Amino acid sequence: MGAVRTALAASPLPARLIAAGMPALSVPFLALATAIGLTVALLLVMSAWLVYLGIARKALLDRRTSYLVTDKRVLLQRGRMEIHLDRRLVVDVMDRDGLYGDKDVYLVLDGPQSRAVATNGAFGKQEGWRGSCRCYRAFATWTG
């Protein structure tokens, strides 16, 4: 919308400058026209990039996500990112319906310095201090 508004607001400007007596092939006129064109192009490219990041990239990365669970380790891969976890730290696995008919999987982790499952920790009462629950979202497609 910013690109459209900029283009519509700037479109009568060249005609007004020519009517005021500025030559169409002068350096200031060409600089102004180039600046307006580059501004509109930059706004269009940035809006396309934000749409890609907000919508298309998540769907593409969801298809490139895999996870491997063994008796000792949990490996999550999403594109070029990887998370390695000791399986003993995984206290609970929560899932919910995600976009595109998949499931979003959440791993609840607890370690020696964490209070994720303690009575006054992340899932219990707050008594003046907070536990250090480390919850990582596993961007994986739940298959069963």
Tab-separated table of N, CA and C in Angstrom:
chain	number	residue	atom	x	y	z
A	1	MET	N	0.829	-1.190	0.000
A	1	MET	CA	0.000	0.000	0.000
A	1	MET	C	0.877	1.257	0.000
A	2	GLY	N	2.025	1.195	0.674
A	2	GLY	CA	2.914	2.345	0.677
A	2	GLY	C	3.459	2.642	-0.705
A	3	ALA	N	3.776	1.588	-1.460
A	3	ALA	CA	4.279	1.777	-2.823
A	3	ALA	C	3.203	2.375	-3.721
A	4	VAL	N	1.982	1.890	-3.586
A	4	VAL	CA	0.883	2.411	-4.400
A	4	VAL	C	0.623	3.875	-4.048
A	5	ARG	N	0.587	4.182	-2.749
A	5	ARG	CA	0.330	5.565	-2.329
A	5	ARG	C	1.448	6.494	-2.805
A	6	THR	N	2.691	6.050	-2.708
A	6	THR	CA	3.816	6.873	-3.160
A	6	THR	C	3.739	7.115	-4.662
A	7	ALA	N	3.432	6.072	-5.421
A	7	ALA	CA	3.332	6.223	-6.877
A	7	ALA	C	2.192	7.156	-7.263
A	8	LEU	N	1.048	7.023	-6.594
A	8	LEU	CA	-0.090	7.894	-6.918
A	8	LEU	C	0.171	9.343	-6.518
A	9	ALA	N	0.834	9.547	-5.392
A	9	ALA	CA	1.107	10.915	-4.951
A	9	ALA	C	2.176	11.581	-5.812
A	10	ALA	N	3.122	10.801	-6.322
A	10	ALA	CA	4.225	11.371	-7.096
A	10	ALA	C	3.929	11.459	-8.587
A	11	SER	N	2.896	10.814	-9.065
A	11	SER	CA	2.634	10.793	-10.508
A	11	SER	C	2.323	12.170	-11.098
A	12	PRO	N	1.607	13.067	-10.446
A	12	PRO	CA	1.382	14.378	-11.079
A	12	PRO	C	2.587	15.317	-10.984
A	13	LEU	N	3.578	14.988	-10.196
A	13	LEU	CA	4.711	15.885	-9.983
A	13	LEU	C	5.513	16.170	-11.258
A	14	PRO	N	5.871	15.176	-12.077
A	14	PRO	CA	6.631	15.502	-13.300
A	14	PRO	C	5.879	16.449	-14.242
A	15	ALA	N	4.585	16.233	-14.409
A	15	ALA	CA	3.808	17.109	-15.299
A	15	ALA	C	3.775	18.541	-14.761
A	16	ARG	N	3.675	18.688	-13.443
A	16	ARG	CA	3.660	20.029	-12.852
A	16	ARG	C	5.011	20.713	-13.010
A	17	LEU	N	6.102	19.952	-12.893
A	17	LEU	CA	7.428	20.540	-13.062
A	17	LEU	C	7.674	20.971	-14.508
A	18	ILE	N	7.226	20.146	-15.450
A	18	ILE	CA	7.379	20.507	-16.868
A	18	ILE	C	6.525	21.728	-17.184
A	19	ALA	N	5.304	21.784	-16.618
A	19	ALA	CA	4.440	22.952	-16.835
A	19	ALA	C	5.036	24.205	-16.218
A	20	ALA	N	5.830	24.059	-15.175
A	20	ALA	CA	6.459	25.216	-14.529
A	20	ALA	C	7.698	25.670	-15.277
A	21	GLY	N	8.151	24.877	-16.261
A	21	GLY	CA	9.261	25.320	-17.081
A	21	GLY	C	10.546	24.531	-16.908
A	22	MET	N	10.540	23.462	-16.155
A	22	MET	CA	11.751	22.647	-15.986
A	22	MET	C	11.893	21.728	-17.194
A	23	PRO	N	13.067	21.703	-17.834
A	23	PRO	CA	13.258	20.800	-18.978
A	23	PRO	C	13.194	19.333	-18.538
A	24	ALA	N	12.603	18.492	-19.381
A	24	ALA	CA	12.411	17.082	-19.028
A	24	ALA	C	13.708	16.295	-19.019
A	25	LEU	N	14.730	16.770	-19.712
A	25	LEU	CA	16.004	16.053	-19.738
A	25	LEU	C	17.074	16.704	-18.865
A	26	SER	N	16.658	17.559	-17.943
A	26	SER	CA	17.631	18.191	-17.053
A	26	SER	C	18.025	17.200	-15.943
A	27	VAL	N	19.187	17.442	-15.387
A	27	VAL	CA	19.706	16.557	-14.337
A	27	VAL	C	18.793	16.547	-13.097
A	28	PRO	N	18.311	17.686	-12.606
A	28	PRO	CA	17.428	17.637	-11.429
A	28	PRO	C	16.132	16.863	-11.696
A	29	PHE	N	15.560	17.038	-12.887
A	29	PHE	CA	14.325	16.324	-13.216
A	29	PHE	C	14.569	14.820	-13.279
A	30	LEU	N	15.651	14.409	-13.935
A	30	LEU	CA	15.965	12.978	-14.022
A	30	LEU	C	16.309	12.396	-12.650
A	31	ALA	N	16.979	13.170	-11.805
A	31	ALA	CA	17.293	12.701	-10.449
A	31	ALA	C	16.025	12.498	-9.639
A	32	LEU	N	15.081	13.430	-9.768
A	32	LEU	CA	13.814	13.297	-9.059
A	32	LEU	C	13.033	12.082	-9.541
A	33	ALA	N	12.952	11.911	-10.854
A	33	ALA	CA	12.223	10.764	-11.408
A	33	ALA	C	12.882	9.446	-11.002
A	34	THR	N	14.206	9.414	-10.995
A	34	THR	CA	14.922	8.207	-10.574
A	34	THR	C	14.686	7.925	-9.094
A	35	ALA	N	14.709	8.956	-8.266
A	35	ALA	CA	14.473	8.772	-6.827
A	35	ALA	C	13.071	8.236	-6.565
A	36	ILE	N	12.095	8.774	-7.260
A	36	ILE	CA	10.716	8.288	-7.080
A	36	ILE	C	10.608	6.839	-7.540
A	37	GLY	N	11.174	6.517	-8.675
A	37	GLY	CA	11.133	5.142	-9.177
A	37	GLY	C	11.835	4.162	-8.253
A	38	LEU	N	13.013	4.543	-7.743
A	38	LEU	CA	13.732	3.661	-6.817
A	38	LEU	C	12.982	3.491	-5.499
A	39	THR	N	12.323	4.535	-5.028
A	39	THR	CA	11.540	4.433	-3.792
A	39	THR	C	10.388	3.462	-3.961
A	40	VAL	N	9.657	3.583	-5.059
A	40	VAL	CA	8.536	2.668	-5.307
A	40	VAL	C	9.044	1.233	-5.469
A	41	ALA	N	10.146	1.057	-6.197
A	41	ALA	CA	10.700	-0.292	-6.380
A	41	ALA	C	11.156	-0.888	-5.053
A	42	LEU	N	11.813	-0.085	-4.222
A	42	LEU	CA	12.260	-0.574	-2.912
A	42	LEU	C	11.085	-0.954	-2.030
A	43	LEU	N	10.044	-0.158	-2.024
A	43	LEU	CA	8.858	-0.491	-1.239
A	43	LEU	C	8.210	-1.782	-1.723
A	44	LEU	N	8.157	-1.984	-3.039
A	44	LEU	CA	7.579	-3.224	-3.574
A	44	LEU	C	8.427	-4.443	-3.211
A	45	VAL	N	9.746	-4.318	-3.315
A	45	VAL	CA	10.630	-5.438	-2.981
A	45	VAL	C	10.540	-5.765	-1.494
A	46	MET	N	10.537	-4.749	-0.651
A	46	MET	CA	10.448	-4.990	0.786
A	46	MET	C	9.112	-5.624	1.175
A	47	SER	N	8.028	-5.188	0.566
A	47	SER	CA	6.736	-5.794	0.895
A	47	SER	C	6.676	-7.238	0.415
A	48	ALA	N	7.238	-7.525	-0.742
A	48	ALA	CA	7.281	-8.918	-1.212
A	48	ALA	C	8.131	-9.781	-0.284
A	49	TRP	N	9.255	-9.241	0.198
A	49	TRP	CA	10.127	-9.988	1.113
A	49	TRP	C	9.416	-10.254	2.442
A	50	LEU	N	8.688	-9.293	2.956
A	50	LEU	CA	7.962	-9.495	4.217
A	50	LEU	C	6.838	-10.510	4.057
A	51	VAL	N	6.163	-10.499	2.925
A	51	VAL	CA	5.138	-11.517	2.673
A	51	VAL	C	5.776	-12.900	2.609
A	52	TYR	N	6.926	-13.002	1.963
A	52	TYR	CA	7.636	-14.278	1.906
A	52	TYR	C	8.019	-14.753	3.303
A	53	LEU	N	8.608	-13.864	4.100
A	53	LEU	CA	9.023	-14.259	5.450
A	53	LEU	C	7.837	-14.630	6.328
A	54	GLY	N	6.743	-13.913	6.185
A	54	GLY	CA	5.593	-14.140	7.048
A	54	GLY	C	4.734	-15.319	6.666
A	55	ILE	N	4.712	-15.693	5.405
A	55	ILE	CA	3.777	-16.736	4.966
A	55	ILE	C	4.499	-17.926	4.341
A	56	ALA	N	5.227	-17.678	3.286
A	56	ALA	CA	5.780	-18.785	2.497
A	56	ALA	C	6.943	-19.488	3.196
A	57	ARG	N	7.788	-18.753	3.911
A	57	ARG	CA	8.986	-19.368	4.505
A	57	ARG	C	8.627	-20.411	5.554
A	58	LYS	N	7.615	-20.142	6.369
A	58	LYS	CA	7.219	-21.111	7.386
A	58	LYS	C	6.750	-22.410	6.750
A	59	ALA	N	5.959	-22.314	5.722
A	59	ALA	CA	5.484	-23.527	5.058
A	59	ALA	C	6.639	-24.303	4.429
A	60	LEU	N	7.588	-23.593	3.837
A	60	LEU	CA	8.739	-24.274	3.236
A	60	LEU	C	9.617	-24.933	4.297
A	61	LEU	N	9.835	-24.248	5.417
A	61	LEU	CA	10.657	-24.833	6.481
A	61	LEU	C	9.952	-25.984	7.186
A	62	ASP	N	8.632	-25.936	7.279
A	62	ASP	CA	7.905	-27.053	7.889
A	62	ASP	C	8.135	-28.346	7.110
A	63	ARG	N	8.252	-28.242	5.818
A	63	ARG	CA	8.484	-29.433	4.998
A	63	ARG	C	9.927	-29.915	5.093
A	64	ARG	N	10.848	-29.026	5.501
A	64	ARG	CA	12.258	-29.394	5.629
A	64	ARG	C	12.651	-29.691	7.079
A	65	THR	N	11.665	-30.002	7.921
A	65	THR	CA	11.923	-30.271	9.331
A	65	THR	C	11.888	-31.766	9.581
A	66	SER	N	12.877	-32.227	10.314
A	66	SER	CA	12.897	-33.635	10.697
A	66	SER	C	13.389	-33.736	12.128
A	67	TYR	N	13.048	-34.832	12.767
A	67	TYR	CA	13.511	-35.059	14.117
A	67	TYR	C	13.799	-36.538	14.300
A	68	LEU	N	14.750	-36.812	15.163
A	68	LEU	CA	15.167	-38.175	15.440
A	68	LEU	C	15.208	-38.338	16.958
A	69	VAL	N	14.503	-39.322	17.450
A	69	VAL	CA	14.457	-39.579	18.887
A	69	VAL	C	15.038	-40.961	19.129
A	70	THR	N	16.103	-41.017	19.926
A	70	THR	CA	16.686	-42.299	20.316
A	70	THR	C	16.514	-42.459	21.818
A	71	ASP	N	17.095	-43.526	22.372
A	71	ASP	CA	16.955	-43.731	23.808
A	71	ASP	C	17.815	-42.768	24.620
A	72	LYS	N	18.784	-42.056	23.989
A	72	LYS	CA	19.655	-41.141	24.721
A	72	LYS	C	19.585	-39.691	24.247
A	73	ARG	N	19.286	-39.467	22.980
A	73	ARG	CA	19.353	-38.123	22.418
A	73	ARG	C	18.089	-37.791	21.628
A	74	VAL	N	17.843	-36.495	21.467
A	74	VAL	CA	16.797	-35.973	20.604
A	74	VAL	C	17.469	-34.984	19.656
A	75	LEU	N	17.301	-35.184	18.370
A	75	LEU	CA	17.879	-34.318	17.353
A	75	LEU	C	16.741	-33.699	16.547
A	76	LEU	N	16.714	-32.353	16.504
A	76	LEU	CA	15.724	-31.631	15.717
A	76	LEU	C	16.473	-30.855	14.645
A	77	GLN	N	16.078	-31.007	13.399
A	77	GLN	CA	16.692	-30.292	12.287
A	77	GLN	C	15.615	-29.519	11.547
A	78	ARG	N	15.889	-28.233	11.327
A	78	ARG	CA	14.967	-27.379	10.576
A	78	ARG	C	15.818	-26.534	9.651
A	79	GLY	N	15.863	-26.926	8.394
A	79	GLY	CA	16.735	-26.239	7.457
A	79	GLY	C	18.182	-26.463	7.847
A	80	ARG	N	18.908	-25.373	8.113
A	80	ARG	CA	20.308	-25.490	8.524
A	80	ARG	C	20.483	-25.451	10.035
A	81	MET	N	19.398	-25.317	10.793
A	81	MET	CA	19.478	-25.252	12.249
A	81	MET	C	19.300	-26.650	12.843
A	82	GLU	N	20.020	-26.903	13.934
A	82	GLU	CA	19.905	-28.175	14.629
A	82	GLU	C	19.865	-27.934	16.128
A	83	ILE	N	19.105	-28.761	16.837
A	83	ILE	CA	19.085	-28.757	18.291
A	83	ILE	C	19.339	-30.189	18.741
A	84	HIS	N	20.338	-30.361	19.600
A	84	HIS	CA	20.648	-31.667	20.182
A	84	HIS	C	20.284	-31.608	21.664
A	85	LEU	N	19.529	-32.571	22.132
A	85	LEU	CA	19.095	-32.599	23.522
A	85	LEU	C	19.361	-33.965	24.132
A	86	ASP	N	19.666	-33.957	25.425
A	86	ASP	CA	19.720	-35.205	26.172
A	86	ASP	C	18.286	-35.614	26.469
A	87	ARG	N	17.934	-36.841	26.181
A	87	ARG	CA	16.538	-37.263	26.310
A	87	ARG	C	16.060	-37.230	27.756
A	88	ARG	N	16.978	-37.348	28.713
A	88	ARG	CA	16.570	-37.303	30.119
A	88	ARG	C	16.031	-35.935	30.521
A	89	LEU	N	16.359	-34.879	29.754
A	89	LEU	CA	15.877	-33.539	30.062
A	89	LEU	C	14.440	-33.312	29.598
A	90	VAL	N	13.935	-34.155	28.718
A	90	VAL	CA	12.577	-33.993	28.192
A	90	VAL	C	11.605	-34.532	29.234
A	91	VAL	N	10.822	-33.623	29.829
A	91	VAL	CA	9.867	-33.998	30.860
A	91	VAL	C	8.515	-34.325	30.249
A	92	ASP	N	8.129	-33.542	29.258
A	92	ASP	CA	6.805	-33.723	28.678
A	92	ASP	C	6.839	-33.246	27.231
A	93	VAL	N	5.932	-33.766	26.445
A	93	VAL	CA	5.756	-33.357	25.058
A	93	VAL	C	4.318	-32.902	24.910
A	94	MET	N	4.145	-31.669	24.440
A	94	MET	CA	2.806	-31.135	24.222
A	94	MET	C	2.648	-30.851	22.736
A	95	ASP	N	1.459	-31.051	22.239
A	95	ASP	CA	1.201	-30.742	20.836
A	95	ASP	C	-0.123	-30.016	20.716
A	96	ARG	N	-0.262	-29.314	19.618
A	96	ARG	CA	-1.513	-28.631	19.308
A	96	ARG	C	-1.654	-28.576	17.798
A	97	ASP	N	-2.857	-28.319	17.340
A	97	ASP	CA	-3.101	-28.225	15.907
A	97	ASP	C	-2.381	-27.015	15.345
A	98	GLY	N	-1.651	-27.229	14.265
A	98	GLY	CA	-0.932	-26.150	13.615
A	98	GLY	C	-1.565	-25.809	12.286
A	99	LEU	N	-0.877	-24.998	11.544
A	99	LEU	CA	-1.354	-24.637	10.217
A	99	LEU	C	-1.177	-25.805	9.257
A	100	TYR	N	-1.895	-25.799	8.196
A	100	TYR	CA	-1.772	-26.769	7.108
A	100	TYR	C	-2.073	-28.195	7.564
A	101	GLY	N	-2.836	-28.368	8.644
A	101	GLY	CA	-3.219	-29.700	9.090
A	101	GLY	C	-2.157	-30.444	9.867
A	102	ASP	N	-1.031	-29.808	10.189
A	102	ASP	CA	0.031	-30.459	10.945
A	102	ASP	C	-0.179	-30.243	12.437
A	103	LYS	N	0.718	-30.784	13.219
A	103	LYS	CA	0.737	-30.567	14.659
A	103	LYS	C	2.000	-29.817	15.026
A	104	ASP	N	1.890	-28.828	15.906
A	104	ASP	CA	3.051	-28.165	16.479
A	104	ASP	C	3.408	-28.914	17.753
A	105	VAL	N	4.682	-29.263	17.892
A	105	VAL	CA	5.139	-30.062	19.021
A	105	VAL	C	6.004	-29.189	19.915
A	106	TYR	N	5.739	-29.227	21.217
A	106	TYR	CA	6.516	-28.481	22.194
A	106	TYR	C	7.165	-29.478	23.151
A	107	LEU	N	8.467	-29.303	23.408
A	107	LEU	CA	9.176	-30.127	24.360
A	107	LEU	C	9.363	-29.328	25.644
A	108	VAL	N	8.950	-29.890	26.771
A	108	VAL	CA	9.167	-29.257	28.063
A	108	VAL	C	10.404	-29.900	28.659
A	109	LEU	N	11.431	-29.065	28.906
A	109	LEU	CA	12.712	-29.563	29.379
A	109	LEU	C	12.920	-29.172	30.832
A	110	ASP	N	13.566	-30.039	31.574
A	110	ASP	CA	13.900	-29.752	32.954
A	110	ASP	C	15.295	-30.287	33.211
A	111	GLY	N	16.106	-29.499	33.875
A	111	GLY	CA	17.473	-29.915	34.171
A	111	GLY	C	17.812	-29.646	35.613
A	112	PRO	N	19.084	-29.802	35.973
A	112	PRO	CA	19.491	-29.639	37.364
A	112	PRO	C	19.191	-28.245	37.934
A	113	GLN	N	19.300	-27.194	37.138
A	113	GLN	CA	19.063	-25.841	37.629
A	113	GLN	C	17.665	-25.321	37.273
A	114	SER	N	16.810	-26.161	36.738
A	114	SER	CA	15.487	-25.722	36.298
A	114	SER	C	14.434	-26.072	37.328
A	115	ARG	N	13.309	-25.395	37.204
A	115	ARG	CA	12.182	-25.662	38.096
A	115	ARG	C	10.903	-25.837	37.271
A	116	ALA	N	11.006	-26.498	36.142
A	116	ALA	CA	9.861	-26.591	35.231
A	116	ALA	C	8.702	-27.343	35.851
A	117	VAL	N	8.955	-28.412	36.540
A	117	VAL	CA	7.871	-29.222	37.091
A	117	VAL	C	7.792	-29.131	38.601
A	118	ALA	N	8.579	-28.251	39.225
A	118	ALA	CA	8.484	-28.067	40.668
A	118	ALA	C	7.178	-27.368	41.009
A	119	THR	N	6.741	-27.474	42.262
A	119	THR	CA	5.453	-26.881	42.639
A	119	THR	C	5.450	-25.373	42.525
A	120	ASN	N	6.602	-24.746	42.637
A	120	ASN	CA	6.651	-23.292	42.491
A	120	ASN	C	7.412	-22.896	41.231
A	121	GLY	N	7.486	-23.776	40.254
A	121	GLY	CA	8.226	-23.509	39.032
A	121	GLY	C	7.349	-22.967	37.933
A	122	ALA	N	7.722	-23.277	36.721
A	122	ALA	CA	7.047	-22.710	35.551
A	122	ALA	C	5.587	-23.128	35.459
A	123	PHE	N	5.264	-24.321	35.941
A	123	PHE	CA	3.893	-24.792	35.842
A	123	PHE	C	3.220	-24.866	37.204
A	124	GLY	N	3.781	-24.207	38.200
A	124	GLY	CA	3.200	-24.207	39.539
A	124	GLY	C	2.961	-22.795	40.019
A	125	LYS	N	2.855	-22.625	41.362
A	125	LYS	CA	2.613	-21.317	41.950
A	125	LYS	C	3.856	-20.450	41.846
A	126	GLN	N	3.628	-19.159	41.739
A	126	GLN	CA	4.726	-18.196	41.745
A	126	GLN	C	4.878	-17.690	43.174
A	127	GLU	N	6.016	-17.945	43.802
A	127	GLU	CA	6.229	-17.518	45.178
A	127	GLU	C	7.449	-16.619	45.274
A	128	GLY	N	7.454	-15.528	44.544
A	128	GLY	CA	8.509	-14.558	44.677
A	128	GLY	C	9.700	-14.779	43.765
A	129	TRP	N	9.842	-15.913	43.152
A	129	TRP	CA	10.943	-16.118	42.230
A	129	TRP	C	10.479	-17.040	41.124
A	130	ARG	N	11.166	-16.955	40.002
A	130	ARG	CA	10.770	-17.737	38.834
A	130	ARG	C	11.799	-18.816	38.597
A	131	GLY	N	11.321	-19.953	38.168
A	131	GLY	CA	12.224	-21.017	37.752
A	131	GLY	C	12.778	-20.727	36.377
A	132	SER	N	13.747	-21.486	35.969
A	132	SER	CA	14.351	-21.257	34.659
A	132	SER	C	13.930	-22.365	33.709
A	133	CYS	N	12.631	-22.431	33.454
A	133	CYS	CA	12.108	-23.436	32.535
A	133	CYS	C	12.591	-23.111	31.132
A	134	ARG	N	13.123	-24.107	30.486
A	134	ARG	CA	13.581	-23.922	29.112
A	134	ARG	C	12.645	-24.710	28.202
A	135	CYS	N	11.797	-24.010	27.503
A	135	CYS	CA	10.849	-24.655	26.607
A	135	CYS	C	11.267	-24.331	25.183
A	136	TYR	N	11.509	-25.352	24.413
A	136	TYR	CA	11.895	-25.171	23.015
A	136	TYR	C	10.772	-25.683	22.139
A	137	ARG	N	10.463	-24.936	21.116
A	137	ARG	CA	9.428	-25.364	20.196
A	137	ARG	C	10.068	-26.220	19.134
A	138	ALA	N	9.554	-27.395	18.979
A	138	ALA	CA	10.049	-28.286	17.942
A	138	ALA	C	9.206	-28.075	16.706
A	139	PHE	N	9.797	-27.511	15.683
A	139	PHE	CA	9.070	-27.241	14.454
A	139	PHE	C	9.033	-28.528	13.631
A	140	ALA	N	8.233	-29.445	14.070
A	140	ALA	CA	8.192	-30.742	13.417
A	140	ALA	C	6.753	-31.105	13.095
A	141	THR	N	6.605	-31.933	12.155
A	141	THR	CA	5.293	-32.461	11.813
A	141	THR	C	5.095	-33.729	12.635
A	142	TRP	N	4.082	-33.716	13.451
A	142	TRP	CA	3.813	-34.850	14.336
A	142	TRP	C	3.193	-35.974	13.512
A	143	THR	N	3.811	-37.136	13.538
A	143	THR	CA	3.309	-38.241	12.729
A	143	THR	C	2.759	-39.369	13.570
A	144	GLY	N	2.751	-39.230	14.839
A	144	GLY	CA	2.151	-40.291	15.655
A	144	GLY	C	2.876	-40.553	16.925
